[in-house]
């Protein structure tokens, strides 16, 4: 029982000792969840009736790394969110290339659907926030803060 009590006390100290980078990676993870939901609900069009497995894999990897970074805030997990979101963004754009080409060349007067813009904005913000967060995660400062919180308790 003492192990469980100590574990949750240490986890509580760890959450209190978060840095700006941790919060940026968390925000990127929330945006990735929104992006994944938007992709699954509105990315199938007459131009591309299939989902891109590569885009889904990239988004899921970024989301899993983001959730893992909430529990165990490591710099590598922040970069995992970045790489997964970048991979997902690239494959999302590639999967929608027929729609983009149709609109650029004005074949039938189609316009970009609003979900396309929101998904792209979420993807770009996720990529940028996760990169900034991964760079700003300071594990040394977090360890110092945890020690200070333990001594104060």
Coordinates of C-alpha atoms in Angstrom, one line a residue:
X1 CA 0.0 0.0 0.0
X2 CA 2.9 2.4 0.7
X3 CA 4.2 1.8 -2.8
X4 CA 0.9 3.0 -4.3
X5 CA 0.8 6.0 -2.0
X6 CA 4.4 7.0 -2.8
X7 CA 3.8 6.5 -6.5
X8 CA 0.8 8.8 -6.6
X9 CA 2.6 11.4 -4.4
X10 CA 5.6 11.3 -6.8
X11 CA 3.3 11.6 -9.8
X12 CA 1.6 14.6 -8.2
X13 CA 5.0 16.2 -7.7
X14 CA 5.9 15.4 -11.3
X15 CA 2.7 17.2 -12.6
X16 CA 3.4 20.2 -10.4
X17 CA 6.9 20.5 -11.8
X18 CA 5.9 20.7 -15.5
X19 CA 7.7 23.2 -17.8
X20 CA 6.4 25.2 -20.7
X21 CA 7.6 22.5 -23.1
X22 CA 5.3 20.0 -21.4
X23 CA 2.3 22.2 -21.8
X24 CA 3.1 22.8 -25.5
X25 CA 3.3 19.1 -26.1
X26 CA 0.0 18.6 -24.3
X27 CA -1.6 21.3 -26.4
X28 CA -0.2 19.6 -29.6
X29 CA -1.7 16.3 -28.4
X30 CA -5.1 17.8 -28.0
X31 CA -4.9 19.3 -31.5
X32 CA -3.8 15.9 -32.8
X33 CA -6.9 14.3 -31.4
X34 CA -9.0 17.0 -33.1
X35 CA -7.1 16.4 -36.3
X36 CA -7.6 12.7 -36.2
X37 CA -11.3 13.0 -35.5
X38 CA -11.7 15.5 -38.4
X39 CA -9.7 13.3 -40.7
X40 CA -11.8 10.2 -39.9
X41 CA -15.1 12.1 -40.2
X42 CA -14.6 14.3 -43.3
X43 CA -11.5 13.3 -45.4
X44 CA -13.3 10.9 -47.7
X45 CA -14.4 12.8 -50.8
X46 CA -15.3 11.9 -54.3
X47 CA -11.7 12.7 -55.2
X48 CA -10.3 10.3 -52.7
X49 CA -12.9 7.8 -51.3
X50 CA -10.3 5.9 -49.2
X51 CA -8.5 6.8 -46.0
X52 CA -4.7 7.0 -46.1
X53 CA -3.3 4.4 -43.8
X54 CA 0.0 6.3 -43.6
X55 CA -1.7 9.4 -42.5
X56 CA -3.7 7.5 -39.8
X57 CA -0.5 5.8 -38.6
X58 CA 1.3 9.1 -38.3
X59 CA -1.6 10.7 -36.4
X60 CA -1.9 7.7 -34.1
X61 CA 1.8 7.6 -33.4
X62 CA 1.8 11.3 -32.5
X63 CA -1.3 10.9 -30.3
X64 CA 0.2 7.9 -28.4
X65 CA 3.5 9.7 -27.9
X66 CA 1.6 12.7 -26.7
X67 CA -0.4 10.6 -24.2
X68 CA 2.8 8.9 -23.1
X69 CA 4.5 12.3 -22.6
X70 CA 1.7 13.3 -20.2
X71 CA 2.6 10.3 -18.0
X72 CA 6.4 10.2 -18.5
X73 CA 7.5 13.6 -19.8
X74 CA 10.6 12.8 -21.8
X75 CA 12.2 14.8 -24.5
X76 CA 12.1 11.9 -26.9
X77 CA 8.3 11.6 -26.6
X78 CA 8.0 15.2 -27.5
X79 CA 10.0 14.7 -30.7
X80 CA 7.9 11.5 -31.3
X81 CA 4.8 13.8 -31.4
X82 CA 6.6 16.1 -33.8
X83 CA 7.7 13.3 -36.2
X84 CA 4.3 11.5 -36.1
X85 CA 2.4 14.8 -36.8
X86 CA 4.8 15.7 -39.6
X87 CA 4.4 12.3 -41.1
X88 CA 0.6 12.5 -40.8
X89 CA 0.5 16.0 -42.3
X90 CA 2.6 15.0 -45.3
X91 CA 0.5 11.9 -46.0
X92 CA -2.8 13.9 -45.5
X93 CA -1.8 16.4 -48.1
X94 CA -0.7 13.6 -50.5
X95 CA -4.0 11.8 -50.0
X96 CA -5.9 15.0 -50.8
X97 CA -3.8 15.8 -53.9
X98 CA -6.6 15.1 -56.4
X99 CA -8.8 17.5 -54.6
X100 CA -6.1 20.2 -54.5
X101 CA -5.2 19.7 -58.1
X102 CA -8.9 19.9 -59.1
X103 CA -9.4 23.2 -57.3
X104 CA -6.1 24.7 -58.5
X105 CA -6.9 23.9 -62.2
X106 CA -10.6 24.8 -61.8
X107 CA -11.9 21.7 -63.4
X108 CA -15.4 21.7 -62.0
X109 CA -15.6 24.8 -59.8
X110 CA -15.1 23.0 -56.6
X111 CA -13.8 24.7 -53.5
X112 CA -12.0 23.5 -50.4
X113 CA -14.3 22.2 -47.8
X114 CA -14.1 23.9 -44.4
X115 CA -13.0 20.6 -42.8
X116 CA -10.0 20.6 -45.1
X117 CA -8.8 24.0 -43.8
X118 CA -9.4 23.1 -40.1
X119 CA -7.6 19.8 -40.5
X120 CA -4.6 21.5 -42.2
X121 CA -4.5 24.2 -39.5
X122 CA -4.6 21.6 -36.7
X123 CA -1.9 19.6 -38.4
X124 CA 0.4 22.6 -38.9
X125 CA -0.2 23.8 -35.3
X126 CA 0.4 20.3 -33.9
X127 CA 3.6 20.0 -35.8
X128 CA 4.9 23.5 -34.7
X129 CA 3.8 23.2 -31.1
X130 CA 5.2 19.7 -30.7
X131 CA 8.6 20.8 -32.1
X132 CA 8.7 23.9 -29.9
X133 CA 7.6 21.8 -26.9
X134 CA 10.1 19.1 -27.5
X135 CA 12.9 21.7 -27.7
X136 CA 11.7 23.5 -24.6
X137 CA 11.3 20.4 -22.4
X138 CA 13.9 20.8 -19.6
X139 CA 14.4 17.6 -17.7
X140 CA 17.0 19.0 -15.4
X141 CA 14.7 21.9 -14.2
X142 CA 11.9 19.4 -13.7
X143 CA 14.1 17.2 -11.5
X144 CA 15.1 20.3 -9.4
X145 CA 11.4 21.3 -9.0
X146 CA 10.4 17.8 -8.0
X147 CA 13.1 17.7 -5.3
X148 CA 12.1 21.1 -4.1
X149 CA 8.4 20.0 -3.9
X150 CA 9.4 16.8 -2.0
X151 CA 11.4 18.8 0.5
X152 CA 8.5 21.2 1.0
X153 CA 6.0 18.4 1.6

